[in-house]
Amino acid sequence: MNFRKYFSAFIFITIIIVVLYSCKDMGTEPPGLSASRTNVSIVKGTSTQITLSGGVAPYSIKKQPNNTIATVSLSTSVLTISSVDTGSTSAIVADSKTPIADSLEIMISILGSSSPISFSNQIQPIFNSQCASCHGSNGGLSLAAGTSYSHLVNIQAQSNCTSLKRVLPNDATNSMLYKKVSGTTCGARMPPGGTLNAGDIALIQDWINQGANNN
């Protein structure tokens, strides 16, 4: 009888010790992997750095960006992003946490100009002269002044490229508007019967990659 009491007490104490140590381990779990920035925009010909922290060192680059747009290198916790050409891409970094590492996607936009592009003063005039005569309301898309922005930014595309947004901020490559005016698929190139000049196309690309601001 005494043996059963001692054995039960032993099991109870063992359980308490296991629970206490488990709680201790949970309390010392390192914070997850983070970065000083996860959305980076820089001008072509320049570079920038972001700092990784948290998680379990050492860190590594899990996926390289499109090397025709940007390159990245890692030294301890500092990730250096160097521009190659205009466009949008991404890199993925990871820590050494086991059994499953934490990872972060770093969005990268390379701009052709460092000056903020004004939607009202630089982009809307392109629509006024080249687009609004057809796209007053055609296809549910109005590019007229006062309505164009709300019909474009973060709005799902229709008819062609329905998996894309009409304008996806910080990512011209995956925006239907840029694909249409630059002739990189999404149906027929716009405007019909002609094309925008290279300067106007670059303005639209940079405006989107700068965040597609309503400024």
XYZ file of N, CA, C and O in Angstrom:
860
model
N 0.828 -1.203 0.000
C 0.000 0.000 0.000
C 0.866 1.258 0.000
O 0.625 2.187 -0.769
N 1.895 1.260 0.891
C 2.804 2.394 0.938
C 3.545 2.563 -0.383
O 3.807 3.679 -0.820
N 3.884 1.423 -0.986
C 4.598 1.472 -2.271
C 3.760 2.203 -3.316
O 4.272 3.031 -4.066
N 2.442 1.928 -3.343
C 1.568 2.559 -4.321
C 1.477 4.060 -4.074
O 1.455 4.865 -5.009
N 1.461 4.467 -2.792
C 1.427 5.892 -2.464
C 2.703 6.588 -2.923
O 2.674 7.675 -3.510
N 3.861 5.959 -2.618
C 5.144 6.540 -3.022
C 5.260 6.625 -4.543
O 5.751 7.612 -5.102
N 4.783 5.580 -5.190
C 4.876 5.552 -6.660
C 3.995 6.646 -7.258
O 4.409 7.358 -8.186
N 2.774 6.802 -6.717
C 1.871 7.854 -7.211
C 2.462 9.232 -6.980
O 2.380 10.126 -7.844
N 3.084 9.423 -5.797
C 3.721 10.710 -5.503
C 4.873 10.977 -6.461
O 5.072 12.099 -6.929
N 5.644 9.938 -6.779
C 6.777 10.065 -7.702
C 6.292 10.489 -9.086
O 6.862 11.382 -9.722
N 5.222 9.848 -9.565
C 4.665 10.191 -10.880
C 4.165 11.630 -10.881
O 4.409 12.395 -11.831
N 3.489 12.043 -9.806
C 2.962 13.401 -9.720
C 4.087 14.433 -9.778
O 4.010 15.426 -10.508
N 5.151 14.195 -9.003
C 6.293 15.130 -8.981
C 6.967 15.188 -10.348
O 7.363 16.255 -10.825
N 7.082 14.019 -11.000
C 7.700 13.967 -12.330
C 6.915 14.801 -13.330
O 7.488 15.552 -14.136
N 5.591 14.696 -13.270
C 4.745 15.468 -14.179
C 4.923 16.959 -13.948
O 5.048 17.757 -14.892
N 4.968 17.360 -12.651
C 5.145 18.784 -12.322
C 6.471 19.295 -12.870
O 6.545 20.389 -13.462
N 7.532 18.512 -12.720
C 8.852 18.930 -13.215
C 8.834 19.086 -14.726
O 9.359 20.073 -15.284
N 8.212 18.133 -15.429
C 8.141 18.199 -16.891
C 7.387 19.441 -17.334
O 7.805 20.156 -18.246
N 6.262 19.728 -16.669
C 5.460 20.904 -17.020
C 6.241 22.183 -16.790
O 6.246 23.099 -17.612
N 6.942 22.265 -15.649
C 7.722 23.461 -15.345
C 8.813 23.694 -16.367
O 9.034 24.815 -16.820
N 9.523 22.647 -16.745
C 10.582 22.800 -17.746
C 10.010 23.150 -19.106
O 10.627 23.895 -19.879
N 8.832 22.606 -19.436
C 8.196 22.945 -20.702
C 7.846 24.417 -20.743
O 8.063 25.106 -21.741
N 7.308 24.922 -19.650
C 6.970 26.340 -19.573
C 8.213 27.204 -19.689
O 8.209 28.255 -20.326
N 9.281 26.754 -19.070
C 10.541 27.498 -19.140
C 11.031 27.570 -20.572
O 11.463 28.612 -21.067
N 10.951 26.433 -21.285
C 11.389 26.406 -22.682
C 10.537 27.334 -23.532
O 11.029 28.054 -24.392
N 9.217 27.326 -23.264
C 8.340 28.198 -24.033
C 8.677 29.660 -23.787
O 8.626 30.479 -24.699
N 9.056 29.987 -22.598
C 9.351 31.372 -22.269
C 10.633 31.871 -22.896
O 10.813 33.066 -23.065
N 11.534 30.968 -23.264
C 12.819 31.390 -23.817
C 12.865 31.235 -25.338
O 13.924 31.337 -25.928
N 11.715 30.955 -25.953
C 11.673 30.843 -27.419
C 12.116 32.152 -28.048
O 11.617 33.227 -27.688
N 13.073 32.143 -28.989
C 13.539 33.392 -29.596
C 12.440 34.020 -30.451
O 11.573 33.319 -30.965
N 12.441 35.354 -30.587
C 11.446 35.999 -31.442
C 11.630 35.566 -32.887
O 12.716 35.143 -33.292
N 10.568 35.666 -33.671
C 10.635 35.250 -35.075
C 11.538 36.138 -35.910
O 11.871 37.262 -35.523
N 11.916 35.625 -37.069
C 12.769 36.372 -37.993
C 12.053 37.638 -38.460
O 10.870 37.612 -38.802
N 12.774 38.752 -38.460
C 12.220 40.019 -38.937
C 13.298 40.789 -39.689
O 14.487 40.434 -39.646
N 12.873 41.833 -40.392
C 13.794 42.668 -41.159
C 13.441 44.122 -40.942
O 12.275 44.460 -40.671
N 14.439 44.987 -41.058
C 14.195 46.419 -40.863
C 13.247 46.962 -41.920
O 12.527 47.936 -41.686
N 13.211 46.326 -43.104
C 12.239 46.644 -44.160
C 11.949 45.374 -44.942
O 12.832 44.549 -45.141
N 10.715 45.228 -45.401
C 10.388 44.091 -46.265
C 9.885 44.560 -47.627
O 9.550 43.738 -48.475
N 9.825 45.866 -47.821
C 9.418 46.437 -49.101
C 10.419 47.536 -49.449
O 10.449 48.583 -48.801
N 11.243 47.291 -50.456
C 12.365 48.178 -50.762
C 12.204 48.771 -52.160
O 11.968 48.041 -53.122
N 12.312 50.092 -52.264
C 12.324 50.779 -53.559
C 13.595 51.608 -53.656
O 13.863 52.436 -52.778
N 14.373 51.357 -54.706
C 15.592 52.135 -54.926
C 15.695 52.516 -56.398
O 15.038 51.915 -57.256
N 16.504 53.512 -56.680
C 16.685 53.988 -58.043
C 17.759 53.157 -58.742
O 18.737 52.727 -58.117
N 17.553 52.920 -60.025
C 18.533 52.190 -60.833
C 19.917 52.819 -60.683
O 20.072 54.031 -60.730
N 20.913 51.967 -60.459
C 22.280 52.437 -60.288
C 22.680 52.632 -58.840
O 23.805 53.041 -58.570
N 21.763 52.347 -57.913
C 22.073 52.506 -56.492
C 21.888 51.179 -55.759
O 21.456 50.186 -56.336
N 22.219 51.186 -54.479
C 22.034 49.996 -53.644
C 21.566 50.439 -52.262
O 21.609 51.629 -51.920
N 21.100 49.483 -51.477
C 20.653 49.777 -50.117
C 20.867 48.547 -49.257
O 21.172 47.456 -49.778
N 20.723 48.712 -47.950
C 20.912 47.596 -47.024
C 19.736 47.509 -46.066
O 19.154 48.529 -45.688
N 19.387 46.279 -45.700
C 18.416 46.055 -44.639
C 19.044 45.116 -43.620
O 19.952 44.338 -43.947
N 18.572 45.189 -42.396
C 19.138 44.390 -41.308
C 18.148 43.322 -40.862
O 16.976 43.618 -40.607
N 18.630 42.083 -40.760
C 17.819 40.978 -40.275
C 18.025 40.831 -38.773
O 19.116 41.078 -38.252
N 16.972 40.418 -38.085
C 17.082 40.200 -36.637
C 16.083 39.127 -36.219
O 15.203 38.732 -36.986
N 16.222 38.679 -34.965
C 15.327 37.653 -34.453
C 15.625 36.297 -35.055
O 16.615 36.102 -35.771
N 14.771 35.331 -34.759
C 14.983 34.001 -35.283
C 16.258 33.377 -34.754
O 16.756 33.739 -33.686
N 16.797 32.436 -35.499
C 18.003 31.705 -35.106
C 19.074 31.917 -36.159
O 18.907 31.538 -37.325
N 20.167 32.559 -35.781
C 21.291 32.745 -36.696
C 22.028 31.407 -36.877
O 21.929 30.524 -36.028
N 22.772 31.246 -37.983
C 23.013 32.205 -39.059
C 21.835 32.285 -40.032
O 21.036 31.368 -40.129
N 21.799 33.421 -40.758
C 20.764 33.640 -41.755
C 21.285 33.229 -43.132
O 22.496 33.144 -43.360
N 20.360 33.010 -44.051
C 20.753 32.623 -45.414
C 19.769 33.189 -46.420
O 18.660 33.593 -46.070
N 20.182 33.230 -47.683
C 19.310 33.640 -48.780
C 18.685 32.372 -49.357
O 19.379 31.517 -49.896
N 17.386 32.260 -49.214
C 16.676 31.061 -49.669
C 16.324 31.149 -51.147
O 16.307 30.148 -51.860
N 15.990 32.366 -51.615
C 15.675 32.568 -53.034
C 16.261 33.889 -53.501
O 16.017 34.933 -52.901
N 17.050 33.827 -54.577
C 17.632 35.025 -55.158
C 16.586 35.761 -55.987
O 15.655 35.162 -56.526
N 16.710 37.087 -56.123
C 15.790 37.828 -56.992
C 16.129 37.584 -58.461
O 17.155 36.961 -58.780
N 15.286 38.074 -59.346
C 15.592 38.063 -60.779
C 16.843 38.908 -60.999
O 16.821 40.117 -60.776
N 17.919 38.269 -61.444
C 19.198 38.988 -61.495
C 19.312 39.967 -62.658
O 20.327 40.639 -62.796
N 18.276 40.055 -63.500
C 18.262 41.118 -64.508
C 17.695 42.413 -63.922
O 17.768 43.461 -64.555
N 17.137 42.311 -62.708
C 16.555 43.487 -62.036
C 17.374 43.895 -60.817
O 17.655 45.079 -60.622
N 17.784 42.927 -59.994
C 18.538 43.239 -58.774
C 19.326 42.021 -58.321
O 19.012 40.880 -58.690
N 20.351 42.264 -57.524
C 21.113 41.197 -56.892
C 21.148 41.448 -55.393
O 21.005 42.595 -54.939
N 21.310 40.382 -54.607
C 21.411 40.532 -53.158
C 22.593 39.724 -52.639
O 22.968 38.696 -53.217
N 23.170 40.210 -51.554
C 24.245 39.482 -50.870
C 24.038 39.641 -49.373
O 23.461 40.632 -48.917
N 24.504 38.657 -48.614
C 24.277 38.647 -47.170
C 25.595 38.528 -46.421
O 26.397 37.643 -46.703
N 25.801 39.430 -45.475
C 26.966 39.373 -44.600
C 26.469 39.404 -43.160
O 26.007 40.444 -42.684
N 26.528 38.251 -42.511
C 26.010 38.078 -41.143
C 24.521 38.420 -41.102
O 23.694 37.617 -41.484
N 24.156 39.635 -40.673
C 22.744 39.998 -40.592
C 22.378 41.151 -41.524
O 21.251 41.649 -41.483
N 23.308 41.568 -42.382
C 23.071 42.709 -43.272
C 22.884 42.214 -44.709
O 23.779 41.597 -45.288
N 21.710 42.492 -45.264
C 21.395 42.115 -46.641
C 21.570 43.338 -47.527
O 20.925 44.366 -47.314
N 22.450 43.239 -48.519
C 22.695 44.332 -49.454
C 21.951 44.062 -50.751
O 22.093 42.988 -51.345
N 21.165 45.031 -51.175
C 20.382 44.931 -52.406
C 20.953 45.921 -53.409
O 21.033 47.118 -53.129
N 21.359 45.422 -54.568
C 21.957 46.265 -55.606
C 21.080 46.234 -56.851
O 20.668 45.155 -57.299
N 20.788 47.393 -57.407
C 19.928 47.478 -58.581
C 20.693 47.111 -59.849
O 21.903 47.302 -59.946
N 19.964 46.567 -60.816
C 20.522 46.248 -62.131
C 19.736 46.989 -63.208
O 20.310 47.677 -64.041
N 18.403 46.840 -63.174
C 17.550 47.513 -64.147
C 16.176 47.729 -63.520
O 15.859 47.151 -62.481
N 15.365 48.562 -64.151
C 14.046 48.858 -63.609
C 13.146 47.619 -63.627
O 13.267 46.761 -64.500
N 12.252 47.546 -62.661
C 11.340 46.419 -62.569
C 11.099 46.023 -61.128
O 11.584 46.669 -60.195
N 10.349 44.948 -60.938
C 10.024 44.452 -59.598
C 10.387 42.979 -59.482
O 10.206 42.205 -60.420
N 10.891 42.603 -58.331
C 11.276 41.222 -58.071
C 11.231 41.014 -56.555
O 10.764 41.879 -55.819
N 11.703 39.883 -56.092
C 11.728 39.636 -54.647
C 12.820 38.641 -54.308
O 13.286 37.880 -55.163
N 13.225 38.656 -53.044
C 14.185 37.684 -52.514
C 13.582 37.099 -51.241
O 12.764 37.747 -50.580
N 13.972 35.882 -50.899
C 13.508 35.249 -49.671
C 14.717 34.925 -48.803
O 15.687 34.315 -49.278
N 14.674 35.347 -47.550
C 15.734 35.046 -46.587
C 15.167 34.126 -45.508
O 13.955 34.108 -45.266
N 16.041 33.367 -44.877
C 15.595 32.411 -43.859
C 16.594 32.359 -42.717
O 17.756 32.746 -42.858
N 16.125 31.886 -41.545
C 17.030 31.667 -40.432
C 17.369 30.181 -40.342
O 17.103 29.415 -41.272
N 17.951 29.752 -39.222
C 18.371 28.355 -39.061
C 17.528 27.605 -38.039
O 17.959 26.593 -37.482
N 16.344 28.102 -37.778
C 15.466 27.464 -36.806
C 15.111 26.046 -37.238
O 14.868 25.787 -38.411
N 15.100 25.110 -36.285
C 14.728 23.730 -36.577
C 13.483 23.358 -35.766
O 13.256 23.905 -34.684
N 12.642 22.467 -36.271
C 12.807 21.725 -37.525
C 12.382 22.504 -38.757
O 12.666 22.104 -39.881
N 11.684 23.637 -38.579
C 11.230 24.436 -39.714
C 11.754 25.850 -39.569
O 11.460 26.532 -38.577
N 12.516 26.298 -40.541
C 13.103 27.636 -40.492
C 12.039 28.709 -40.741
O 11.073 28.486 -41.478
N 12.222 29.873 -40.104
C 11.401 31.040 -40.427
C 11.934 31.661 -41.711
O 13.151 31.618 -41.974
N 11.064 32.249 -42.517
C 11.507 32.906 -43.742
C 10.743 34.201 -43.954
O 9.640 34.388 -43.420
N 11.330 35.103 -44.726
C 10.721 36.396 -45.052
C 10.928 36.675 -46.529
O 12.012 36.428 -47.072
N 9.889 37.216 -47.175
C 10.031 37.657 -48.564
C 10.289 39.158 -48.563
O 9.549 39.923 -47.947
N 11.341 39.568 -49.250
C 11.694 40.980 -49.378
C 11.290 41.435 -50.776
O 11.831 40.951 -51.776
N 10.318 42.353 -50.857
C 9.863 42.872 -52.138
C 10.810 43.988 -52.590
O 11.152 44.881 -51.806
N 11.221 43.929 -53.866
C 12.220 44.860 -54.383
C 11.690 45.551 -55.638
O 11.273 44.875 -56.590
N 11.695 46.876 -55.642
C 11.313 47.659 -56.825
C 12.478 48.555 -57.206
O 13.004 49.294 -56.366
N 12.867 48.481 -58.485
C 13.944 49.328 -59.005
C 13.317 50.389 -59.899
O 12.663 50.071 -60.893
N 13.498 51.644 -59.519
C 12.870 52.760 -60.218
C 13.829 53.408 -61.195
O 15.054 53.367 -61.017
N 13.250 54.051 -62.220
C 14.085 54.765 -63.182
C 14.374 56.181 -62.750
O 15.261 56.838 -63.270
N 13.608 56.688 -61.785
C 13.759 58.076 -61.337
C 13.584 58.149 -59.835
O 12.774 57.426 -59.259
N 14.323 59.041 -59.202
C 14.209 59.217 -57.755
C 13.137 60.228 -57.384
O 12.715 60.312 -56.235
N 12.676 61.022 -58.364
C 11.674 62.051 -58.075
C 10.292 61.418 -57.962
O 9.902 60.608 -58.808
N 9.525 61.771 -56.921
C 8.161 61.240 -56.802
C 7.324 61.639 -58.008
O 7.340 62.796 -58.434
N 6.613 60.684 -58.576
C 5.785 60.946 -59.745
C 4.376 61.293 -59.279
O 3.785 60.584 -58.466
N 3.852 62.378 -59.801
C 2.524 62.859 -59.425
C 1.466 62.220 -60.308
O 1.506 62.351 -61.531
N 0.497 61.570 -59.674
C -0.588 60.970 -60.436
C -1.399 62.047 -61.156
O -1.681 61.929 -62.355
N -1.755 63.100 -60.435
C -2.630 64.126 -61.024
C -1.923 64.965 -62.086
O -2.537 65.378 -63.069
N -0.620 65.220 -61.903
C 0.098 66.112 -62.820
C 0.853 65.396 -63.937
O 1.172 66.013 -64.962
N 1.156 64.088 -63.748
C 1.947 63.395 -64.754
C 1.256 62.172 -65.359
O 1.418 61.904 -66.547
N 0.480 61.445 -64.566
C -0.166 60.235 -65.075
C -1.547 60.538 -65.662
O -1.856 60.116 -66.785
N -2.371 61.303 -64.944
C -3.702 61.611 -65.460
C -3.672 62.336 -66.800
O -4.493 62.036 -67.685
N -2.727 63.263 -67.038
C -2.677 63.885 -68.375
C -2.445 62.886 -69.511
O -2.937 63.101 -70.625
N -1.720 61.786 -69.232
C -1.547 60.741 -70.254
C -2.897 60.105 -70.556
O -3.274 59.905 -71.725
N -3.649 59.794 -69.502
C -4.975 59.213 -69.696
C -5.890 60.178 -70.449
O -6.649 59.767 -71.337
N -5.831 61.472 -70.084
C -6.706 62.460 -70.716
C -6.491 62.524 -72.222
O -7.448 62.604 -73.000
N -5.223 62.495 -72.638
C -4.913 62.684 -74.063
C -4.954 61.389 -74.862
O -5.212 61.416 -76.068
N -4.716 60.258 -74.206
C -4.551 59.019 -74.964
C -5.617 57.954 -74.683
O -5.757 57.017 -75.469
N -6.329 58.056 -73.561
C -7.170 56.934 -73.127
C -8.630 57.278 -72.862
O -9.523 56.458 -73.121
N -8.887 58.449 -72.301
C -10.223 58.740 -71.781
C -11.288 58.852 -72.861
O -12.483 58.688 -72.575
N -10.903 59.103 -74.108
C -11.911 59.200 -75.169
C -12.635 57.878 -75.369
O -13.816 57.852 -75.727
N -11.935 56.764 -75.139
C -12.573 55.442 -75.197
C -12.990 54.961 -73.814
O -14.062 54.387 -73.645
N -12.109 55.181 -72.841
C -12.356 54.657 -71.494
C -12.980 55.716 -70.596
O -12.448 56.055 -69.544
N -14.143 56.222 -71.062
C -14.933 57.028 -70.164
C -15.655 56.087 -69.214
O -15.667 56.268 -68.011
N -16.186 55.002 -69.820
C -16.823 53.959 -69.015
C -16.707 52.594 -69.687
O -17.226 51.608 -69.194
N -16.043 52.541 -70.829
C -15.961 51.309 -71.613
C -15.346 50.174 -70.816
O -14.297 50.328 -70.203
N -16.009 49.023 -70.814
C -15.486 47.860 -70.108
C -15.496 48.013 -68.604
O -14.786 47.297 -67.907
N -16.283 48.946 -68.080
C -16.298 49.159 -66.640
C -15.047 49.848 -66.141
O -14.793 49.892 -64.940
N -14.263 50.407 -67.072
C -13.016 51.079 -66.695
C -13.067 52.526 -67.144
O -13.048 52.815 -68.349
N -13.133 53.428 -66.205
C -13.099 54.849 -66.513
C -11.719 55.406 -66.195
O -11.219 55.248 -65.077
N -11.113 56.029 -67.195
C -9.819 56.686 -66.990
C -9.973 58.207 -67.036
O -8.992 58.923 -67.230
N -11.198 58.669 -66.845
C -11.453 60.107 -66.792
C -10.967 60.677 -65.467
O -10.909 59.969 -64.452
N -10.612 61.944 -65.478
C -10.157 62.612 -64.262
C -11.225 62.515 -63.181
O -12.415 62.689 -63.452
N -10.798 62.230 -61.957
C -11.713 62.129 -60.837
C -12.194 60.726 -60.544
O -12.660 60.445 -59.443
N -12.098 59.839 -61.544
C -12.555 58.453 -61.347
C -11.480 57.414 -61.653
O -11.590 56.272 -61.218
N -10.457 57.815 -62.390
C -9.470 56.835 -62.880
C -8.762 56.087 -61.756
O -8.605 54.858 -61.817
N -8.344 56.814 -60.727
C -7.567 56.171 -59.664
C -8.361 55.063 -58.995
O -7.853 53.949 -58.795
N -9.623 55.335 -58.665
C -10.443 54.334 -57.969
C -10.803 53.160 -58.873
O -11.210 52.106 -58.385
N -10.658 53.325 -60.188
C -10.939 52.243 -61.128
C -9.694 51.402 -61.433
O -9.814 50.387 -62.121
N -8.555 51.835 -60.934
C -7.302 51.159 -61.282
C -6.630 50.446 -60.110
O -6.331 49.255 -60.194
N -6.370 51.167 -59.038
C -5.469 50.672 -57.998
C -6.145 49.608 -57.130
O -7.210 49.842 -56.542
N -5.501 48.444 -57.114
C -5.982 47.277 -56.355
C -7.354 46.782 -56.815
O -8.077 46.133 -56.050
N -7.705 47.060 -58.062
C -8.951 46.574 -58.659
C -8.634 45.379 -59.561
O -7.714 45.445 -60.380
N -9.398 44.303 -59.411
C -9.157 43.096 -60.195
C -9.392 43.361 -61.677
O -10.371 44.013 -62.058
N -8.490 42.867 -62.507
C -8.630 43.022 -63.954
C -9.806 42.200 -64.461
O -10.175 41.183 -63.884
N -10.383 42.657 -65.572
C -11.482 41.947 -66.217
C -11.080 41.581 -67.635
O -10.134 42.124 -68.184
N -11.786 40.666 -68.236
C -11.607 40.268 -69.631
C -10.285 39.545 -69.869
O -10.263 38.360 -70.145
N -9.174 40.251 -69.770
C -7.847 39.637 -69.927
C -7.060 39.740 -68.623
O -7.222 40.693 -67.868
N -6.207 38.752 -68.382
C -5.347 38.754 -67.192
C -6.166 38.906 -65.909
O -5.846 39.737 -65.038
N -7.211 38.115 -65.765
C -8.107 38.257 -64.620
C -7.459 37.871 -63.295
O -8.016 38.145 -62.237
N -6.294 37.240 -63.352
C -5.591 36.902 -62.107
C -4.819 38.095 -61.553
O -4.318 38.042 -60.429
N -4.724 39.177 -62.332
C -3.935 40.350 -61.936
C -4.832 41.484 -61.458
O -6.026 41.524 -61.729
N -4.215 42.431 -60.754
C -4.861 43.702 -60.459
C -4.614 44.638 -61.648
O -3.615 44.520 -62.352
N -5.537 45.573 -61.850
C -5.292 46.572 -62.897
C -4.016 47.343 -62.590
O -3.180 47.561 -63.468
N -3.869 47.762 -61.341
C -2.611 48.349 -60.863
C -2.316 47.742 -59.497
O -3.127 47.870 -58.570
N -1.172 47.091 -59.390
C -0.721 46.527 -58.114
C 0.423 47.397 -57.607
O 1.510 47.398 -58.186
N 0.196 48.199 -56.555
C 1.247 49.101 -56.072
C 2.572 48.385 -55.834
O 2.602 47.266 -55.325
N 3.648 49.040 -56.252
C 5.026 48.555 -56.110
C 5.374 47.413 -57.057
O 6.452 46.830 -56.944
N 4.493 47.076 -57.998
C 4.776 45.939 -58.883
C 4.188 46.177 -60.272
O 3.147 45.622 -60.631
N 4.890 46.981 -61.078
C 4.410 47.257 -62.435
C 4.382 45.997 -63.291
O 3.481 45.808 -64.111
N 5.354 45.118 -63.091
C 5.452 43.906 -63.907
C 4.182 43.071 -63.821
O 3.791 42.429 -64.798
N 3.528 43.071 -62.665
C 2.310 42.287 -62.478
C 1.060 43.150 -62.402
O 0.087 42.782 -61.747
N 1.105 44.295 -63.082
C -0.058 45.177 -63.183
C -0.582 45.166 -64.613
O 0.184 45.344 -65.568
N -1.891 44.955 -64.774
C -2.471 44.885 -66.108
C -2.235 46.163 -66.900
O -1.950 46.121 -68.093
N -2.365 47.328 -66.251
C -2.184 48.599 -66.955
C -0.826 48.663 -67.636
O -0.723 49.000 -68.827
N 0.235 48.331 -66.894
C 1.573 48.406 -67.481
C 1.739 47.384 -68.601
O 2.329 47.681 -69.635
N 1.203 46.181 -68.402
C 1.303 45.167 -69.450
C 0.612 45.632 -70.733
O 1.115 45.426 -71.843
N -0.546 46.276 -70.601
C -1.291 46.728 -71.766
C -0.564 47.840 -72.520
O -0.480 47.817 -73.748
N -0.028 48.822 -71.800
C 0.598 49.955 -72.496
C 2.003 49.617 -72.987
O 2.494 50.239 -73.936
N 2.658 48.634 -72.368
C 4.015 48.268 -72.800
C 4.014 47.124 -73.809
O 5.057 46.785 -74.367
N 2.836 46.503 -74.011
C 2.751 45.424 -74.990
C 3.275 44.097 -74.507
O 3.671 43.254 -75.314
N 3.286 43.892 -73.184
C 3.778 42.620 -72.639
C 2.605 41.736 -72.222
O 2.458 41.396 -71.062
N 1.752 41.407 -73.209
C 0.565 40.550 -73.089
C -0.600 41.243 -72.403
O -0.648 42.475 -72.345
N -1.557 40.445 -71.888
C -2.859 40.925 -71.403
C -3.693 41.458 -72.564
O -4.321 42.528 -72.469
N -3.680 40.723 -73.677
C -4.495 41.116 -74.815
C -3.843 42.176 -75.679
O -2.621 42.375 -75.643
N -4.673 42.861 -76.464
C -4.162 43.847 -77.410
C -3.502 45.013 -76.688
O -3.943 45.436 -75.619
N -2.457 45.522 -77.317
C -1.757 46.669 -76.737
C -2.645 47.910 -76.786
O -3.417 48.114 -77.722
N -2.524 48.736 -75.782
C -3.294 49.973 -75.691
C -2.357 51.179 -75.686
O -1.241 51.083 -75.186
N -2.834 52.321 -76.235
C -4.137 52.531 -76.868
C -4.203 51.889 -78.261
O -3.158 51.698 -78.894
N -5.408 51.543 -78.741
C -5.528 50.885 -80.039
C -5.093 51.807 -81.168
O -5.294 53.017 -81.115
N -4.454 51.221 -82.173
C -4.039 52.003 -83.325
C -2.772 52.799 -83.111
O -2.382 53.608 -83.961
N -2.108 52.607 -81.976
C -0.869 53.332 -81.705
C -0.312 52.920 -80.368
O -0.838 52.034 -79.707
N 0.760 53.545 -79.980
C 1.364 53.223 -78.690
C 1.753 54.511 -77.979
O 1.956 55.556 -78.615
N 1.841 54.420 -76.658
C 2.380 55.545 -75.896
C 3.864 55.670 -76.196
O 4.534 54.682 -76.538
N 4.397 56.879 -76.057
C 5.837 57.016 -76.249
C 6.582 56.407 -75.062
O 6.003 56.170 -73.990
N 7.868 56.134 -75.257
C 8.659 55.440 -74.232
C 8.684 56.207 -72.917
O 8.688 55.603 -71.836
N 8.672 57.533 -72.993
C 8.697 58.336 -71.771
C 7.432 58.172 -70.951
O 7.486 58.060 -69.712
N 6.278 58.139 -71.624
C 5.015 57.969 -70.906
C 4.915 56.570 -70.297
O 4.420 56.406 -69.173
N 5.380 55.574 -71.024
C 5.365 54.200 -70.497
C 6.262 54.103 -69.260
O 5.897 53.484 -68.259
N 7.427 54.744 -69.321
C 8.344 54.724 -68.170
C 7.733 55.449 -66.969
O 7.920 55.027 -65.826
N 6.998 56.550 -67.230
C 6.342 57.267 -66.135
C 5.315 56.374 -65.434
O 5.257 56.324 -64.203
N 4.505 55.664 -66.220
C 3.509 54.770 -65.637
C 4.193 53.657 -64.850
O 3.771 53.314 -63.736
N 5.262 53.101 -65.396
C 6.002 52.041 -64.699
C 6.560 52.545 -63.369
O 6.394 51.887 -62.322
N 7.192 53.703 -63.391
C 7.789 54.232 -62.157
C 6.722 54.643 -61.146
O 6.896 54.453 -59.936
N 5.607 55.207 -61.629
C 4.515 55.575 -60.715
C 4.009 54.342 -59.968
O 3.834 54.376 -58.743
N 3.811 53.256 -60.667
C 3.343 52.022 -60.026
C 4.401 51.512 -59.051
O 4.094 51.176 -57.889
N 5.657 51.477 -59.481
C 6.727 50.944 -58.623
C 7.030 51.838 -57.424
O 7.598 51.362 -56.425
N 6.627 53.102 -57.488
C 6.777 53.989 -56.327
C 5.617 53.837 -55.347
O 5.593 54.487 -54.313
N 4.671 52.952 -55.658
C 3.568 52.725 -54.746
C 2.205 53.114 -55.267
O 1.210 53.014 -54.574
N 2.153 53.614 -56.543
C 0.884 54.019 -57.159
C 0.119 55.004 -56.257
O -1.046 54.802 -55.920
N 0.807 56.063 -55.875
C 0.210 57.027 -54.951
C -0.815 57.916 -55.640
O -0.672 58.270 -56.820
N -1.843 58.309 -54.902
C -2.869 59.232 -55.409
C -2.452 60.646 -55.017
O -3.023 61.244 -54.106
N -1.444 61.157 -55.701
C -0.861 62.451 -55.341
C -0.971 63.457 -56.480
O -1.406 63.134 -57.541
